Tab-separated table of C-alpha atoms and ligand atoms in Angstrom:
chain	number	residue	atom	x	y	z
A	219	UNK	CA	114.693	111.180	81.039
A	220	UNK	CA	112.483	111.168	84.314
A	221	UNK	CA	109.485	109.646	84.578
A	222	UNK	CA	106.186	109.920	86.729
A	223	UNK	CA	103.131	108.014	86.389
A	224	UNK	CA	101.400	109.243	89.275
A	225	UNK	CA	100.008	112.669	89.606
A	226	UNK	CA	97.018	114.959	90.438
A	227	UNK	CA	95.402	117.903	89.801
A	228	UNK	CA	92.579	120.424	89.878
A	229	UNK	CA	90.169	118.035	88.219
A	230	UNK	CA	90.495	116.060	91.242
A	231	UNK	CA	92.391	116.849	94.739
A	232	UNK	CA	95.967	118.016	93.697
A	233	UNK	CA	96.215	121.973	94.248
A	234	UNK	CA	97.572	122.581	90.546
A	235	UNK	CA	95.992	122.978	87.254
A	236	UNK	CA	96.361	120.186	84.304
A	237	UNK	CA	98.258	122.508	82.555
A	238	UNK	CA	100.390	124.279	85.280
A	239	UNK	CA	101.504	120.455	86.541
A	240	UNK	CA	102.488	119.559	83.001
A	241	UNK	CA	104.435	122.529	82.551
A	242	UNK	CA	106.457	122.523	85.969
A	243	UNK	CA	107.340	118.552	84.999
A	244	UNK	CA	109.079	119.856	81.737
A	245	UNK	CA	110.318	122.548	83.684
A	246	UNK	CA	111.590	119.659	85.895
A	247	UNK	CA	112.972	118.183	83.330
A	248	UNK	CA	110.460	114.429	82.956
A	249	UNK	CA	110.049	112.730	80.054
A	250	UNK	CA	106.599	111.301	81.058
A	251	UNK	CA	104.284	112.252	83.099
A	252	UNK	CA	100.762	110.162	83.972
A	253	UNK	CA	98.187	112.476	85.278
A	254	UNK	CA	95.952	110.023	87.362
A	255	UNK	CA	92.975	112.510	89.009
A	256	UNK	CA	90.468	110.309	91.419
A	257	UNK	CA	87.945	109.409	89.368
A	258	UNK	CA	87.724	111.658	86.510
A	259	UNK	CA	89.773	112.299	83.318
A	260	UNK	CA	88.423	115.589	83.171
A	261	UNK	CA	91.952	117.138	83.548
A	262	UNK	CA	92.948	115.378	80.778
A	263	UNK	CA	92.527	117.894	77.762
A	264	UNK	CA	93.946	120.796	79.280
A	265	UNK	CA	97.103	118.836	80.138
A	266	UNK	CA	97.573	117.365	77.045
A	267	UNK	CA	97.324	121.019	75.149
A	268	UNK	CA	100.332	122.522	77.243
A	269	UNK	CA	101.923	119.041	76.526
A	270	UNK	CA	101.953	119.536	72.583
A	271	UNK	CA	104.087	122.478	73.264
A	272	UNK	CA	106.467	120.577	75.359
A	273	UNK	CA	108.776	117.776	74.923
A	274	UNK	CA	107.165	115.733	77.493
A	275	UNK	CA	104.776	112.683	77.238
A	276	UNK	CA	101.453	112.788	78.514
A	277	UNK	CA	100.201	109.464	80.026
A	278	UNK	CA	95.738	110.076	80.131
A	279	UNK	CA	95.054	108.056	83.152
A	280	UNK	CA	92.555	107.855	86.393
A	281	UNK	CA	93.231	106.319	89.740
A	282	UNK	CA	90.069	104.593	91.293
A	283	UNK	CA	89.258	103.583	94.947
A	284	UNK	CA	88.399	100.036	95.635
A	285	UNK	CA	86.500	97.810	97.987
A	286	UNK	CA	89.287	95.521	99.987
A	287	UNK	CA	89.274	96.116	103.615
A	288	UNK	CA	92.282	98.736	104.663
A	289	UNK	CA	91.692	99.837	101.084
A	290	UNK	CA	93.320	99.462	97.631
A	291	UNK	CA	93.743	102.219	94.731
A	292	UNK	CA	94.303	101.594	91.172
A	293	UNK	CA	96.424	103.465	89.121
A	294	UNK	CA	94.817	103.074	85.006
A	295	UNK	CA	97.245	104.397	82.886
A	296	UNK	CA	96.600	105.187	78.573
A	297	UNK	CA	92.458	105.551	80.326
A	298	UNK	CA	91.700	108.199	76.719
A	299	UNK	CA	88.628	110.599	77.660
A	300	UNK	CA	85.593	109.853	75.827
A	301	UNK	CA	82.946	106.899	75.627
A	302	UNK	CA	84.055	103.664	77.177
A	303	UNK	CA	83.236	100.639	79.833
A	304	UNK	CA	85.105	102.425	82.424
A	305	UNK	CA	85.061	106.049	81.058
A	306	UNK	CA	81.134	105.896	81.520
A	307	UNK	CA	81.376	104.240	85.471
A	308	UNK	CA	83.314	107.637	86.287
A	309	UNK	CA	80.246	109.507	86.475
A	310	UNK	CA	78.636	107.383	89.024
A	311	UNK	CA	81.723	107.381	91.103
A	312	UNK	CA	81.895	111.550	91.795
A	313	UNK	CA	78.109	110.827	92.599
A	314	UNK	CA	79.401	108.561	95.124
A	315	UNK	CA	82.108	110.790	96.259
A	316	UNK	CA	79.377	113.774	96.775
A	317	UNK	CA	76.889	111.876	98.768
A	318	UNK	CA	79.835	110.424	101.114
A	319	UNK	CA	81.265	114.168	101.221
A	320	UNK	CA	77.812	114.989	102.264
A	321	UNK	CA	77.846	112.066	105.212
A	322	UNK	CA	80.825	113.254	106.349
A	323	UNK	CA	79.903	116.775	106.266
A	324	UNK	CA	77.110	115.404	108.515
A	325	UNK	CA	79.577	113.918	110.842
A	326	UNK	CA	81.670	116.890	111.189
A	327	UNK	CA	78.823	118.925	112.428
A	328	UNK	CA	78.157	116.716	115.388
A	329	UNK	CA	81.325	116.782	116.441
A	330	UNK	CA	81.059	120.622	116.501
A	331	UNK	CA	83.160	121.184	113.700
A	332	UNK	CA	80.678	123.047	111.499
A	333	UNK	CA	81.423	123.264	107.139
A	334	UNK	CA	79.433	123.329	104.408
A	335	UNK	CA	79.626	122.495	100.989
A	336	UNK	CA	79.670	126.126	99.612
A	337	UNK	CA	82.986	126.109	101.462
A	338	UNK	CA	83.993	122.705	100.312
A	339	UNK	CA	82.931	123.373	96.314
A	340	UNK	CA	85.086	127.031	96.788
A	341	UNK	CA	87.828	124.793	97.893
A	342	UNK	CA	87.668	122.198	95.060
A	343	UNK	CA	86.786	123.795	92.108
A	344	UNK	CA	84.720	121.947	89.431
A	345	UNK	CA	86.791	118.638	89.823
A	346	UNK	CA	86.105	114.974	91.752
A	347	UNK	CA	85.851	116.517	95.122
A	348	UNK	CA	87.833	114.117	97.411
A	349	UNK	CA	88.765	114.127	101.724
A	350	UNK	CA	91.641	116.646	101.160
A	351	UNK	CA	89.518	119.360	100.460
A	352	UNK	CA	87.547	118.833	103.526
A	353	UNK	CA	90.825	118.548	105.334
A	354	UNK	CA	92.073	122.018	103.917
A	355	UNK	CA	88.399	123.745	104.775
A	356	UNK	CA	88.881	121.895	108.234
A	357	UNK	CA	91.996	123.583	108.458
A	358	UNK	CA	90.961	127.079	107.207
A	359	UNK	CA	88.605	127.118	110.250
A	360	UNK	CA	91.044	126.255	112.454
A	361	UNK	CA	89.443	122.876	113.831
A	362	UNK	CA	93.200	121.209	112.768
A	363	UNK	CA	96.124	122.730	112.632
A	364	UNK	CA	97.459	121.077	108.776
A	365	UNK	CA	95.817	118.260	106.728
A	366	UNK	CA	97.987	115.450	108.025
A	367	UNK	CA	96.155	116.147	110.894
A	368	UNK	CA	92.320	116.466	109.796
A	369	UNK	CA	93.388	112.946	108.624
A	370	UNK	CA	94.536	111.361	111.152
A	371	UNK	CA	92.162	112.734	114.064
A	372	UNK	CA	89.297	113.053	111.928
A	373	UNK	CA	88.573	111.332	108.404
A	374	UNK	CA	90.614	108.419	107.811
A	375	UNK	CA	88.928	105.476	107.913
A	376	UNK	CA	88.018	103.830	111.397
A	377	UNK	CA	88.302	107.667	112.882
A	378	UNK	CA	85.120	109.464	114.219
A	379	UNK	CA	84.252	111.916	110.603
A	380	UNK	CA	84.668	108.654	108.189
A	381	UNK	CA	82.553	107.639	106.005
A	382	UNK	CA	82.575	105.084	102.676
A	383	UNK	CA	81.370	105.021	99.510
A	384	UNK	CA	80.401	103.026	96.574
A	385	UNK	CA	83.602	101.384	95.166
A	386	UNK	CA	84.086	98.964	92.412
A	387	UNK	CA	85.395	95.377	93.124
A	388	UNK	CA	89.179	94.902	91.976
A	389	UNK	CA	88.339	92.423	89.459
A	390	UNK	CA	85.566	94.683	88.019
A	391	UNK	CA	87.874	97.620	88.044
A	392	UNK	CA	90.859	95.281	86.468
A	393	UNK	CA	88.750	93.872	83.925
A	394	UNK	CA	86.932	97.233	83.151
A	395	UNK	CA	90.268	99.039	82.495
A	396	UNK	CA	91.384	96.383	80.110
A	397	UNK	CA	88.444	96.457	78.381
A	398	UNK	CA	88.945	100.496	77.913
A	399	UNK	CA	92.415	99.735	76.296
A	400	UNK	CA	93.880	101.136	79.887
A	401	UNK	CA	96.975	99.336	81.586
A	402	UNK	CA	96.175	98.915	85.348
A	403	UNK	CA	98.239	99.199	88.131
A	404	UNK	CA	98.357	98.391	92.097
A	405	UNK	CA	99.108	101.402	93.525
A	406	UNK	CA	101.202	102.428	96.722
A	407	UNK	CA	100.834	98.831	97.946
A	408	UNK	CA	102.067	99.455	101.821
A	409	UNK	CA	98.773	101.573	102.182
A	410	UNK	CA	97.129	98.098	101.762
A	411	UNK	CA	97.623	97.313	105.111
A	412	UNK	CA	99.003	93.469	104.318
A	413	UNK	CA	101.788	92.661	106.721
A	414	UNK	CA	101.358	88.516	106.286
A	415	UNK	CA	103.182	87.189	103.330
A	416	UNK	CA	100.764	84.440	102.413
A	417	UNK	CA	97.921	87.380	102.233
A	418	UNK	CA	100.147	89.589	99.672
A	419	UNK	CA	100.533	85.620	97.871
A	420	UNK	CA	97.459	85.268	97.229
A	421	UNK	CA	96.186	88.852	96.627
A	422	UNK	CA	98.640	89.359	93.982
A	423	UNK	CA	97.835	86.112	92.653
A	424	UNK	CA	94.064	87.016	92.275
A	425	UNK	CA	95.191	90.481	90.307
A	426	UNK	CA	97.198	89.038	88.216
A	427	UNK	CA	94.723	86.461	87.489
A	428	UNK	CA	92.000	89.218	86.660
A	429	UNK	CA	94.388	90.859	84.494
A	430	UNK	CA	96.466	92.952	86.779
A	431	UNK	CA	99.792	94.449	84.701
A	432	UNK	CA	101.863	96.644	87.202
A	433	UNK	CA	102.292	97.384	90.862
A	434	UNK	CA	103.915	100.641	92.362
A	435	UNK	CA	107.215	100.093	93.003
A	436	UNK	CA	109.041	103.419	93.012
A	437	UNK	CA	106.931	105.535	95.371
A	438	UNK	CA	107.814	108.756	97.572
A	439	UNK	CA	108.792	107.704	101.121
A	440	UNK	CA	110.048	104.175	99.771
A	441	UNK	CA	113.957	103.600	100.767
A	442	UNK	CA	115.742	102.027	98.332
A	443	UNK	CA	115.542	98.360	100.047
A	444	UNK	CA	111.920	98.855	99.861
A	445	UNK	CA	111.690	99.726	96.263
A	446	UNK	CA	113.633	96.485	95.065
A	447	UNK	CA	111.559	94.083	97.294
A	448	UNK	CA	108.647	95.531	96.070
A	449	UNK	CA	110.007	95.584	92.235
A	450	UNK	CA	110.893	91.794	93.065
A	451	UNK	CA	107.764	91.346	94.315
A	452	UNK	CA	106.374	92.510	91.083
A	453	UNK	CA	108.394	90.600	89.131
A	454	UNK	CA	107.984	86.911	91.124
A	455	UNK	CA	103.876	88.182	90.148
A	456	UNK	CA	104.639	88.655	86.515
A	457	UNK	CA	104.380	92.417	87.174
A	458	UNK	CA	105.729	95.492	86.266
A	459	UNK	CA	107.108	98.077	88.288
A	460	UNK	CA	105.994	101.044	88.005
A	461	UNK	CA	105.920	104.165	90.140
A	462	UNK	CA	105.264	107.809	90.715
A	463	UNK	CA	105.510	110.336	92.966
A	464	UNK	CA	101.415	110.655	94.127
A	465	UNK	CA	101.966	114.652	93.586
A	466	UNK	CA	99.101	116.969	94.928
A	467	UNK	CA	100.793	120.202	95.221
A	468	UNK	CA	99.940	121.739	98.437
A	469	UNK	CA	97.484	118.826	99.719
A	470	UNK	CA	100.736	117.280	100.666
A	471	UNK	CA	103.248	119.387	101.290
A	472	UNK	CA	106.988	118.344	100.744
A	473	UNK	CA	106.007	115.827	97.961
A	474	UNK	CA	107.773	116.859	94.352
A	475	UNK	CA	106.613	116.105	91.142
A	476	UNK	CA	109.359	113.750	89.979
A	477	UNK	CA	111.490	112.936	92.969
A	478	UNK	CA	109.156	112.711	95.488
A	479	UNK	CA	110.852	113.590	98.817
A	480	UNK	CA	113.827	113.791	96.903
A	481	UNK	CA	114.890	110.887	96.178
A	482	UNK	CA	112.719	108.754	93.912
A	483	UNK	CA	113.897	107.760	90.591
A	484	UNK	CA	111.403	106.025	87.796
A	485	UNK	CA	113.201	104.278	84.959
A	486	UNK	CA	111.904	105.307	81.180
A	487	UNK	CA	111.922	101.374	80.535
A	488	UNK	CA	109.021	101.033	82.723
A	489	UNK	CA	106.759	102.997	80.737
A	490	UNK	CA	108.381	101.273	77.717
A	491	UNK	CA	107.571	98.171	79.502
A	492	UNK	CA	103.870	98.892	80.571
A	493	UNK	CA	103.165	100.354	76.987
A	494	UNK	CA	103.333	97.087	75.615
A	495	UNK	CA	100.285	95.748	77.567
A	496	UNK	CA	98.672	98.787	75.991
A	497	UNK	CA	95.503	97.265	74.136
A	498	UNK	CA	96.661	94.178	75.029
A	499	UNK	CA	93.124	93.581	77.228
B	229	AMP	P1	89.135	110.420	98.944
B	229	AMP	O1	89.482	110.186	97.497
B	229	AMP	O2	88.186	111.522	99.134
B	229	AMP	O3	88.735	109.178	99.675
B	229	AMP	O4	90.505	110.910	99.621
B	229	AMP	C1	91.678	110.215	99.345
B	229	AMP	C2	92.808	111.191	99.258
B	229	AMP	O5	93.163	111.566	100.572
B	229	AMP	C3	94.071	110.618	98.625
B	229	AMP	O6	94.547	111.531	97.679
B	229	AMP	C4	95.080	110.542	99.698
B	229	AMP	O7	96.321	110.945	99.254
B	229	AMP	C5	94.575	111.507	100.731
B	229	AMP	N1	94.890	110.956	102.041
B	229	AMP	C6	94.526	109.744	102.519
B	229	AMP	N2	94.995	109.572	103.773
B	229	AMP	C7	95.699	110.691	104.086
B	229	AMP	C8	96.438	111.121	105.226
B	229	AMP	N3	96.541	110.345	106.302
B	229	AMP	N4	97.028	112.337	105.187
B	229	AMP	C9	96.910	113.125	104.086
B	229	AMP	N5	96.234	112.774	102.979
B	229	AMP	C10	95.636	111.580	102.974
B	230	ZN	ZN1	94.381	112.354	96.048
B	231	FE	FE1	96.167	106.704	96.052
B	232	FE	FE1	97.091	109.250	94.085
């Protein structure tokens, strides 16, 4: 059966509900699905209720935001809600999140695109507020004409509205996630910006030194050629492959649970595979 381990929701910046997303995946037709909300496994409960009605799999997991220059996000997969070393940094990390959204707030007004966070909090909900729900306020008010956009003009990092916030170190994160019995995984590795071998060498190196288990294979927008060099990059790492499609619902348009664009396939061994490094931290 099909397989994602990458997903979002309402409890962070993905336009569907916990339960909604869980029940279009059966509907689908997956096997598995991860739900991996920015910082927060508050989603968590409510999609593993509609789950237990369902003959689907429901992988509890978080994806976290790291400090590397150009940016790196981990993908923790079997992260349970409750007490634990990394469970209890999550907190501190929306805190993070809310004084950057405040920054960039901040920024937006002097460049005479006025919001506030009224607006912003209507447009998220109660979950880990995150830059696409600025983008779809931006949008709303007609300073940008879709979210691609408010991205690329506005808050993507080096552009005029960014701003940063506090992010753990990828060894902390690594070793953090192990320690909470999660399996960690590099995710969507062409966002890292590396185009010099060596520099992929040695960064994959350092992962898999800290503990490191998979890296994102099988994403959206991947051809095929690019898929098996990453997966054989994984591999030559002692990594897994993973993948997912990154769903947000209408935050990005176009992207399916599942296949992605259309095309992406994620093999039920790889969760088979990754399991096994369950607890194994
Ligand atoms: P944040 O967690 O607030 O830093 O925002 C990160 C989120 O913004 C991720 O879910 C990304 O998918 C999304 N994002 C990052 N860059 C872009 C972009 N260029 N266009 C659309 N969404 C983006
Ligand atoms: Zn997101
Ligand atoms: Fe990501
Ligand atoms: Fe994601």
């Amino acid at each position: 059966m099909a397989v994602d381990l990458h997903s979002h929701s309402t409890a962070s910046d993905g336009s569907e509900r916990p339960s909604t997303l869980v029940e279009r995946a059966a509907e689908l037709g997956l096997g598995t699905l991860a739900l991996t909300d920015h910082d927060t496994l508050e989603g968590i409960e409510e999609a593993r209720k509609a789950a237990d009605h369902l003959d689907l799999e429901l992988i509890s997991g978080a994806e976290l935001s790291l400090d590397h220059v150009g940016g790196m996000h981990l993908v923790v997969l079997w992260l349970e809600p409750g007490p634990g070393p990394l469970q209890d940094r999550l907190g501190s990390l929306q805190n993070g999140r809310n004084l950057r959204n405040a920054e960039i707030v901040d920024l937006l007004a002097d460049l005479g695109m006025p919001l506030t966070t009224d607006e912003i909090a209507a447009e998220s909900g109660s979950g880990s507020v995150g830059r696409p729900h600025i983008a779809a306020v931006m949008m709303r008010k007609g300073y940008v004409q879709s979210i691609a956009e408010a991205f690329e003009l506005w808050l993507a990092a080096g552009r005029p509205a960014y701003a940063s916030r506090p992010r753990l170190s990828p060894e902390e994160a690594i070793s953090l996630a192990l320690e909470s019995d999660g399996v960690p995984v590099l995710a969507h590795p062409h966002t890292l910006g590396i185009n010099r071998a060596a520099e992929m060498a040695d960064l994959l190196t350092r992962l898999r030194g800290a503990g490191l288990v998979g890296l994102e294979a099988m994403c959206a927008g991947y051809r095929r050629h690019e898929r098996d060099g990453y997966a054989d990059l994984a591999r030559r790492f002692g990594l897994v492959p993973s993948g997912g499609s990154d769903y947000h619902g209408s935050y990005k348009p176009e992207l399916e649970l599942g296949v992605g664009y259309g095309d992406l396939e994620v093999p039920d061994s790889v969760v088979e595979e990754l399991r096994t490094h369950r607890g194994a931290g």
